[in-house]
Short mmCIF file of C-alpha atoms in Angstrom, two decimals:
data_model
loop_
_atom_site.label_atom_id
_atom_site.label_comp_id
_atom_site.label_asym_id
_atom_site.label_seq_id
_atom_site.Cartn_x
_atom_site.Cartn_y
_atom_site.Cartn_z
CA UNK A 1 -9.21 -174.62 -99.90
CA UNK A 2 -11.89 -176.66 -98.33
CA UNK A 3 -13.51 -173.59 -96.56
CA UNK A 4 -13.37 -171.41 -99.50
CA UNK A 5 -15.28 -174.19 -101.37
CA UNK A 6 -17.86 -174.87 -98.68
CA UNK A 7 -18.63 -171.29 -98.60
CA UNK A 8 -18.74 -170.79 -102.31
CA UNK A 9 -21.25 -173.92 -102.62
CA UNK A 10 -23.12 -172.66 -99.55
CA UNK A 11 -23.84 -169.25 -101.05
CA UNK A 12 -24.44 -169.89 -104.78
CA UNK A 13 -25.33 -173.58 -105.37
CA UNK A 14 -26.40 -175.74 -102.32
CA UNK A 15 -27.43 -173.32 -99.65
CA UNK A 16 -26.53 -172.61 -96.26
CA UNK A 17 -27.48 -174.93 -93.37
CA UNK A 18 -28.85 -172.60 -90.46
CA UNK A 19 -26.33 -172.53 -87.22
CA UNK A 20 -29.36 -173.36 -84.93
CA UNK A 21 -31.35 -175.74 -86.97
CA UNK A 22 -33.45 -177.85 -84.13
CA UNK A 23 -31.92 -180.78 -82.59
CA UNK A 24 -33.19 -184.55 -83.49
CA UNK A 25 -34.19 -187.30 -80.86
CA UNK A 26 -34.37 -190.65 -82.41
CA UNK A 27 -36.70 -193.45 -81.26
CA UNK A 28 -36.51 -196.98 -82.18
CA UNK A 29 -40.31 -197.37 -83.30
CA UNK A 30 -39.91 -201.47 -83.80
CA UNK A 31 -37.49 -204.03 -84.07
CA UNK A 32 -37.28 -207.53 -84.75
CA UNK A 33 -35.82 -210.55 -86.55
CA UNK A 34 -36.57 -211.12 -90.33
CA UNK A 35 -34.84 -212.50 -93.43
CA UNK A 36 -33.90 -211.22 -96.54
CA UNK A 37 -32.99 -213.54 -99.51
CA UNK A 38 -32.05 -216.71 -97.69
CA UNK A 39 -30.01 -214.21 -94.74
CA UNK A 40 -31.57 -213.67 -91.10
CA UNK A 41 -31.37 -210.02 -90.48
CA UNK A 42 -32.07 -207.84 -87.71
CA UNK A 43 -34.59 -204.47 -88.68
CA UNK A 44 -35.02 -201.53 -86.57
CA UNK A 45 -37.43 -198.75 -87.98
CA UNK A 46 -36.46 -195.53 -86.68
CA UNK A 47 -38.36 -192.12 -85.99
CA UNK A 48 -35.88 -189.03 -85.82
CA UNK A 49 -38.11 -186.24 -84.15
CA UNK A 50 -36.87 -183.03 -84.58
CA UNK A 51 -37.61 -180.23 -81.93
CA UNK A 52 -40.32 -178.05 -83.12
CA UNK A 53 -40.67 -176.26 -79.93
CA UNK A 54 -40.09 -173.07 -81.12
CA UNK A 55 -42.36 -173.69 -84.10
CA UNK A 56 -45.04 -176.17 -83.03
CA UNK A 57 -47.38 -175.82 -86.17
CA UNK A 58 -44.78 -178.10 -87.96
CA UNK A 59 -43.46 -181.05 -87.33
CA UNK A 60 -40.70 -183.17 -88.71
CA UNK A 61 -40.27 -186.90 -88.13
CA UNK A 62 -37.74 -188.34 -90.17
CA UNK A 63 -38.07 -191.69 -91.42
CA UNK A 64 -35.27 -194.56 -91.10
CA UNK A 65 -34.68 -198.21 -91.13
CA UNK A 66 -31.48 -200.52 -90.33
CA UNK A 67 -31.11 -203.54 -91.15
CA UNK A 68 -28.01 -205.65 -89.71
CA UNK A 69 -27.22 -209.29 -90.70
CA UNK A 70 -28.64 -211.36 -87.47
CA UNK A 71 -25.52 -213.50 -87.19
CA UNK A 72 -22.73 -210.73 -87.18
CA UNK A 73 -20.03 -211.12 -84.75
CA UNK A 74 -19.78 -207.20 -84.03
CA UNK A 75 -20.11 -203.80 -85.59
CA UNK A 76 -20.61 -203.92 -89.26
CA UNK A 77 -20.19 -201.36 -92.47
CA UNK A 78 -23.65 -199.97 -93.02
CA UNK A 79 -24.66 -198.43 -96.68
CA UNK A 80 -27.14 -195.62 -96.44
CA UNK A 81 -29.17 -195.05 -98.83
CA UNK A 82 -31.25 -192.04 -99.86
CA UNK A 83 -34.48 -193.45 -101.16
CA UNK A 84 -38.16 -193.58 -102.33
CA UNK A 85 -40.34 -195.21 -99.75
CA UNK A 86 -39.56 -199.03 -100.38
CA UNK A 87 -43.55 -200.79 -100.84
CA UNK A 88 -42.83 -204.58 -99.77
CA UNK A 89 -44.56 -207.14 -101.55
CA UNK A 90 -44.89 -210.75 -102.35
CA UNK A 91 -43.98 -210.46 -105.98
CA UNK A 92 -41.90 -213.20 -107.52
CA UNK A 93 -38.26 -212.96 -106.83
CA UNK A 94 -36.06 -211.62 -109.17
CA UNK A 95 -33.34 -213.37 -111.03
CA UNK A 96 -30.70 -211.60 -109.47
CA UNK A 97 -30.81 -210.58 -105.71
CA UNK A 98 -31.92 -206.72 -104.49
CA UNK A 99 -28.63 -204.64 -103.73
CA UNK A 100 -29.94 -204.96 -100.11
CA UNK A 101 -29.19 -208.67 -100.26
CA UNK A 102 -26.10 -208.45 -102.29
CA UNK A 103 -24.70 -206.00 -99.14
CA UNK A 104 -26.00 -208.45 -96.85
CA UNK A 105 -24.02 -211.18 -98.34
CA UNK A 106 -20.99 -209.42 -97.97
CA UNK A 107 -21.61 -209.27 -94.20
CA UNK A 108 -22.67 -205.56 -94.55
CA UNK A 109 -25.74 -203.54 -93.40
CA UNK A 110 -27.76 -201.37 -95.12
CA UNK A 111 -29.91 -198.34 -93.89
CA UNK A 112 -32.60 -196.59 -95.70
CA UNK A 113 -33.79 -192.92 -94.98
CA UNK A 114 -37.02 -191.18 -96.90
CA UNK A 115 -35.81 -187.86 -97.50
CA UNK A 116 -39.30 -186.30 -98.17
CA UNK A 117 -39.67 -187.23 -94.73
CA UNK A 118 -37.01 -184.61 -93.71
CA UNK A 119 -37.95 -182.02 -96.72
CA UNK A 120 -41.15 -182.21 -99.14
CA UNK A 121 -39.83 -182.63 -102.88
CA UNK A 122 -41.89 -179.15 -104.05
CA UNK A 123 -41.14 -175.48 -104.11
CA UNK A 124 -44.43 -175.09 -101.96
CA UNK A 125 -42.71 -177.26 -99.37
CA UNK A 126 -39.61 -174.79 -98.73
CA UNK A 127 -41.96 -173.11 -95.77
CA UNK A 128 -42.51 -176.66 -94.20
CA UNK A 129 -40.00 -179.60 -93.46
CA UNK A 130 -36.95 -179.15 -91.64
CA UNK A 131 -36.10 -176.05 -94.00
CA UNK A 132 -39.95 -174.32 -93.09
CA UNK A 133 -39.18 -175.27 -89.31
CA UNK A 134 -35.95 -173.66 -89.42
CA UNK A 135 -37.31 -170.47 -90.50
CA UNK A 136 -40.24 -170.70 -88.47
CA UNK A 137 -42.54 -171.01 -91.55
CA UNK A 138 -41.31 -167.85 -93.10
CA UNK A 139 -39.70 -167.43 -96.73
CA UNK A 140 -36.15 -168.49 -97.14
CA UNK A 141 -33.28 -166.24 -97.90
CA UNK A 142 -31.21 -166.44 -101.32
CA UNK A 143 -28.31 -168.16 -99.35
CA UNK A 144 -30.62 -170.56 -97.46
CA UNK A 145 -30.51 -174.30 -98.04
CA UNK A 146 -32.27 -176.17 -100.50
CA UNK A 147 -33.86 -179.47 -100.91
CA UNK A 148 -30.83 -181.46 -101.41
CA UNK A 149 -28.60 -179.59 -98.78
CA UNK A 150 -31.66 -180.50 -96.44
CA UNK A 151 -31.80 -184.17 -97.42
CA UNK A 152 -28.08 -184.37 -96.65
CA UNK A 153 -28.20 -182.95 -93.48
CA UNK A 154 -30.92 -185.79 -92.67
CA UNK A 155 -28.14 -188.23 -93.97
CA UNK A 156 -25.64 -186.70 -91.28
CA UNK A 157 -28.57 -187.22 -88.70
CA UNK A 158 -28.90 -190.68 -89.36
CA UNK A 159 -24.76 -191.05 -88.94
CA UNK A 160 -25.11 -189.24 -85.84
CA UNK A 161 -27.42 -191.96 -84.50
CA UNK A 162 -25.41 -194.82 -86.15
CA UNK A 163 -22.55 -193.54 -84.04
CA UNK A 164 -24.97 -194.38 -80.89
CA UNK A 165 -25.55 -197.91 -82.34
CA UNK A 166 -23.14 -200.93 -81.35
CA UNK A 167 -24.45 -202.80 -84.40
CA UNK A 168 -22.96 -200.09 -86.77
CA UNK A 169 -19.11 -199.36 -87.20
CA UNK A 170 -20.04 -195.72 -87.77
CA UNK A 171 -16.56 -195.42 -89.37
CA UNK A 172 -17.30 -197.38 -92.08
CA UNK A 173 -20.90 -195.85 -93.24
CA UNK A 174 -21.21 -195.02 -97.00
CA UNK A 175 -23.99 -193.16 -98.53
CA UNK A 176 -26.19 -193.65 -101.75
CA UNK A 177 -28.67 -192.15 -103.77
CA UNK A 178 -29.93 -192.53 -107.32
CA UNK A 179 -31.21 -189.58 -109.35
CA UNK A 180 -32.05 -186.45 -107.30
CA UNK A 181 -31.36 -188.38 -104.66
CA UNK A 182 -27.83 -189.31 -105.93
CA UNK A 183 -27.44 -185.58 -105.92
CA UNK A 184 -28.48 -185.52 -102.36
CA UNK A 185 -25.80 -188.12 -101.51
CA UNK A 186 -23.07 -186.44 -103.51
CA UNK A 187 -23.57 -183.38 -101.58
CA UNK A 188 -23.67 -185.45 -98.11
CA UNK A 189 -20.35 -187.07 -99.19
CA UNK A 190 -18.87 -183.87 -99.61
CA UNK A 191 -19.94 -181.96 -96.82
CA UNK A 192 -20.18 -184.68 -93.98
CA UNK A 193 -16.47 -185.89 -93.83
CA UNK A 194 -17.44 -189.14 -91.38
CA UNK A 195 -18.96 -190.69 -94.71
CA UNK A 196 -16.48 -193.19 -95.60
CA UNK A 197 -17.22 -194.07 -99.16
CA UNK A 198 -20.32 -193.20 -101.65
CA UNK A 199 -22.22 -194.67 -104.64
CA UNK A 200 -23.81 -191.93 -107.04
CA UNK A 201 -25.68 -192.95 -109.28
CA UNK A 202 -26.91 -191.03 -112.39
CA UNK A 203 -26.69 -187.53 -110.28
CA UNK A 204 -26.77 -185.28 -113.43
CA UNK A 205 -27.03 -181.71 -113.02
CA UNK A 206 -26.72 -180.63 -109.46
CA UNK A 207 -24.87 -183.71 -108.85
CA UNK A 208 -21.64 -185.05 -110.28
CA UNK A 209 -22.19 -183.30 -113.79
CA UNK A 210 -20.34 -180.32 -114.89
CA UNK A 211 -22.50 -177.44 -114.91
CA UNK A 212 -20.70 -175.85 -117.72
CA UNK A 213 -21.64 -178.74 -120.38
CA UNK A 214 -24.35 -178.36 -122.55
CA UNK A 215 -25.59 -181.87 -122.54
CA UNK A 216 -28.68 -183.56 -121.14
CA UNK A 217 -29.92 -181.92 -117.73
CA UNK A 218 -28.60 -178.50 -117.85
CA UNK A 219 -28.21 -175.80 -115.04
CA UNK A 220 -31.59 -174.04 -116.44
CA UNK A 221 -33.73 -177.35 -115.73
CA UNK A 222 -32.57 -177.54 -112.34
CA UNK A 223 -33.56 -173.94 -111.84
CA UNK A 224 -36.86 -174.20 -113.33
CA UNK A 225 -40.35 -174.34 -111.79
CA UNK A 226 -40.20 -178.27 -110.69
CA UNK A 227 -36.71 -178.12 -109.54
CA UNK A 228 -35.71 -174.96 -108.22
CA UNK A 229 -36.64 -175.80 -104.51
CA UNK A 230 -33.23 -178.45 -104.50
CA UNK A 231 -30.84 -175.53 -104.79
CA UNK A 232 -30.19 -172.03 -102.84
CA UNK A 233 -31.88 -169.38 -104.16
CA UNK A 234 -28.93 -167.51 -105.56
CA UNK A 235 -28.46 -170.80 -108.12
CA UNK A 236 -31.36 -169.44 -109.94
CA UNK A 237 -29.70 -166.22 -111.12
CA UNK A 238 -27.24 -168.46 -112.98
CA UNK A 239 -29.92 -169.02 -115.40
CA UNK A 240 -30.21 -165.72 -116.37
CA UNK A 241 -29.42 -163.14 -116.63
CA UNK A 242 -26.09 -164.81 -115.50
CA UNK A 243 -24.97 -168.27 -116.95
CA UNK A 244 -23.29 -171.46 -115.44
CA UNK A 245 -19.91 -169.88 -116.72
CA UNK A 246 -20.12 -167.28 -114.07
CA UNK A 247 -20.63 -169.80 -111.23
CA UNK A 248 -17.59 -169.63 -108.85
CA UNK A 249 -17.67 -173.38 -108.55
CA UNK A 250 -18.46 -176.45 -110.40
CA UNK A 251 -19.03 -180.26 -109.68
CA UNK A 252 -15.62 -181.71 -109.87
CA UNK A 253 -14.75 -179.13 -106.93
CA UNK A 254 -17.58 -180.72 -105.19
CA UNK A 255 -16.24 -184.43 -105.94
CA UNK A 256 -13.10 -183.09 -104.85
CA UNK A 257 -14.59 -182.11 -101.43
CA UNK A 258 -14.73 -185.90 -100.82
CA UNK A 259 -11.00 -186.71 -101.44
CA UNK A 260 -9.55 -188.76 -100.36
CA UNK A 261 -12.75 -190.97 -99.45
CA UNK A 262 -13.40 -193.39 -102.34
CA UNK A 263 -16.59 -192.50 -104.41
CA UNK A 264 -17.99 -194.76 -107.12
CA UNK A 265 -19.58 -192.75 -110.04
CA UNK A 266 -22.38 -194.67 -112.16
CA UNK A 267 -24.92 -193.76 -115.06
CA UNK A 268 -27.13 -195.81 -117.85
CA UNK A 269 -26.46 -195.93 -121.11
CA UNK A 270 -27.75 -192.80 -123.02
CA UNK A 271 -29.05 -195.16 -125.76
CA UNK A 272 -31.44 -197.03 -123.32
CA UNK A 273 -32.56 -193.97 -121.45
CA UNK A 274 -29.88 -192.02 -119.37
CA UNK A 275 -28.82 -189.87 -121.40
CA UNK A 276 -30.51 -186.99 -119.36
CA UNK A 277 -27.80 -187.44 -116.52
CA UNK A 278 -25.10 -187.08 -118.85
CA UNK A 279 -22.31 -189.62 -118.28
CA UNK A 280 -19.90 -187.70 -119.75
CA UNK A 281 -20.54 -184.69 -117.97
CA UNK A 282 -20.14 -186.41 -115.11
CA UNK A 283 -17.06 -188.69 -116.11
CA UNK A 284 -15.14 -185.34 -116.86
CA UNK A 285 -15.60 -184.13 -113.54
CA UNK A 286 -14.38 -187.22 -111.84
CA UNK A 287 -11.39 -186.95 -114.23
CA UNK A 288 -10.96 -183.23 -113.17
CA UNK A 289 -11.02 -183.97 -109.24
CA UNK A 290 -8.26 -186.44 -109.63
CA UNK A 291 -5.39 -183.69 -109.15
CA UNK A 292 -6.88 -183.54 -105.47
CA UNK A 293 -7.04 -186.94 -104.42
CA UNK A 294 -3.13 -187.27 -106.00
CA UNK A 295 -2.63 -184.38 -103.66
CA UNK A 296 -3.90 -186.29 -100.85
CA UNK A 297 -2.22 -189.63 -101.26
CA UNK A 298 -4.91 -191.31 -103.52
CA UNK A 299 -5.15 -192.10 -107.09
CA UNK A 300 -8.18 -190.95 -109.37
CA UNK A 301 -9.58 -192.39 -112.74
CA UNK A 302 -7.04 -194.21 -114.49
CA UNK A 303 -7.49 -192.45 -117.82
CA UNK A 304 -9.13 -189.65 -119.36
CA UNK A 305 -10.61 -190.97 -122.28
CA UNK A 306 -14.27 -191.88 -121.53
CA UNK A 307 -14.61 -195.61 -121.77
CA UNK A 308 -16.78 -197.71 -123.85
CA UNK A 309 -20.34 -198.91 -122.23
CA UNK A 310 -19.64 -201.38 -119.41
CA UNK A 311 -16.24 -200.83 -118.84
CA UNK A 312 -15.95 -200.62 -115.19
CA UNK A 313 -12.78 -197.97 -113.94
CA UNK A 314 -12.19 -198.57 -109.93
CA UNK A 315 -8.14 -199.06 -109.84
CA UNK A 316 -8.21 -195.86 -107.84
CA UNK A 317 -10.29 -193.90 -105.57
CA UNK A 318 -12.53 -192.43 -107.83
CA UNK A 319 -14.45 -195.04 -110.02
CA UNK A 320 -16.74 -194.82 -112.63
CA UNK A 321 -19.01 -196.99 -115.05
CA UNK A 322 -21.40 -196.56 -117.61
CA UNK A 323 -23.99 -199.51 -117.27
CA UNK A 324 -25.57 -201.07 -120.40
CA UNK A 325 -29.22 -200.51 -119.39
CA UNK A 326 -31.45 -197.12 -118.73
CA UNK A 327 -32.02 -194.73 -115.45
CA UNK A 328 -31.67 -197.09 -113.09
CA UNK A 329 -28.56 -198.07 -110.23
CA UNK A 330 -29.07 -201.79 -110.33
CA UNK A 331 -26.47 -202.93 -112.91
CA UNK A 332 -23.72 -200.96 -111.20
CA UNK A 333 -24.14 -202.20 -107.54
CA UNK A 334 -22.20 -205.61 -107.72
CA UNK A 335 -19.35 -203.11 -109.51
CA UNK A 336 -19.83 -200.58 -106.32
CA UNK A 337 -19.94 -203.57 -103.87
CA UNK A 338 -16.50 -204.94 -105.27
CA UNK A 339 -14.85 -201.35 -105.17
CA UNK A 340 -15.97 -200.76 -101.63
CA UNK A 341 -14.75 -203.97 -100.54
CA UNK A 342 -11.35 -202.72 -101.00
CA UNK A 343 -12.07 -200.03 -98.81
CA UNK A 344 -14.34 -201.08 -95.91
CA UNK A 345 -12.28 -204.23 -95.49
CA UNK A 346 -14.49 -207.12 -96.10
CA UNK A 347 -14.20 -210.21 -98.94
CA UNK A 348 -14.92 -209.18 -102.16
CA UNK A 349 -17.91 -211.60 -103.52
CA UNK A 350 -20.75 -210.44 -104.90
CA UNK A 351 -24.14 -212.28 -104.25
CA UNK A 352 -24.81 -215.30 -106.69
CA UNK A 353 -27.89 -214.42 -109.32
CA UNK A 354 -31.32 -216.75 -108.23
CA UNK A 355 -30.64 -218.11 -111.78
CA UNK A 356 -27.36 -219.63 -111.28
CA UNK A 357 -25.71 -217.45 -113.97
CA UNK A 358 -22.32 -216.25 -112.90
CA UNK A 359 -21.99 -213.03 -114.76
CA UNK A 360 -22.80 -210.06 -113.49
CA UNK A 361 -25.05 -207.36 -115.08
#
């Protein structure tokens, strides 16, 4: 049913990518050695220049960085994060390592792509960015792609580059994102079967959460004035006169499109401030995706009972954990990396905390 589900998600949820999207040409703008934590690295900064010859008034230059261990013997797995642009500071080191340091400590690399360099995060920007360029500055049609699908498209273009870079094992590239970028990361994982694994953090409505739940962020919120541009125009009709119950698909089917590849779904505690993401709604979607994983010879979640906060469910190819903090992906990173180690074929050893405490979060 994959083609059928993709068609439904294209038409009514995330929008259809035009068949004639302009090509991306990647350029390495800088490359050099450095250090993160105690690990020597090679860091590349890249720009993906999108061909704008048919609409010169709109320029799209995708921002991407790639960091790999300098002492790697060969191509390494890479985790690609859709992220807000990182600002490097000289602030004192945190008590525990950054997720980037944890990834490097496993002998892997990481990459960061800036989604807003692909498509602006506002409704006015729908005639700009890659959506505007593909439409030559004209308004989009009701089934055209929204920002989530555009950001996911950009992640796939980064993967195109990784397939040409000898430092990257392109068969072992994972994708991750938090909050709105968690939504986009799940879309990228579902649509592009080249991604090997995903960590989807606090993605909520429009991501891993079931549309048909009335808790936390709901469909009407995403269809509202501040977020409607994330979705296809057709999605808005399900905020009225239609409802979420009229949708032809739900998010468990988006997770099922990732099968049999492994997916880790994380969320924070509602008590600590992450109730908007509706962890239970995401858990229920993950459970409902289980039959497809089993059909393809893999195990889904090992229980249908929502686990206590802090409990990691990760014996199968679908994992779930609600950590004890708020709207942040950080506390689940060590658990995701432990989970990912089973599939990406490297030793399972989270980086130690800087304060010497052997515990995880």
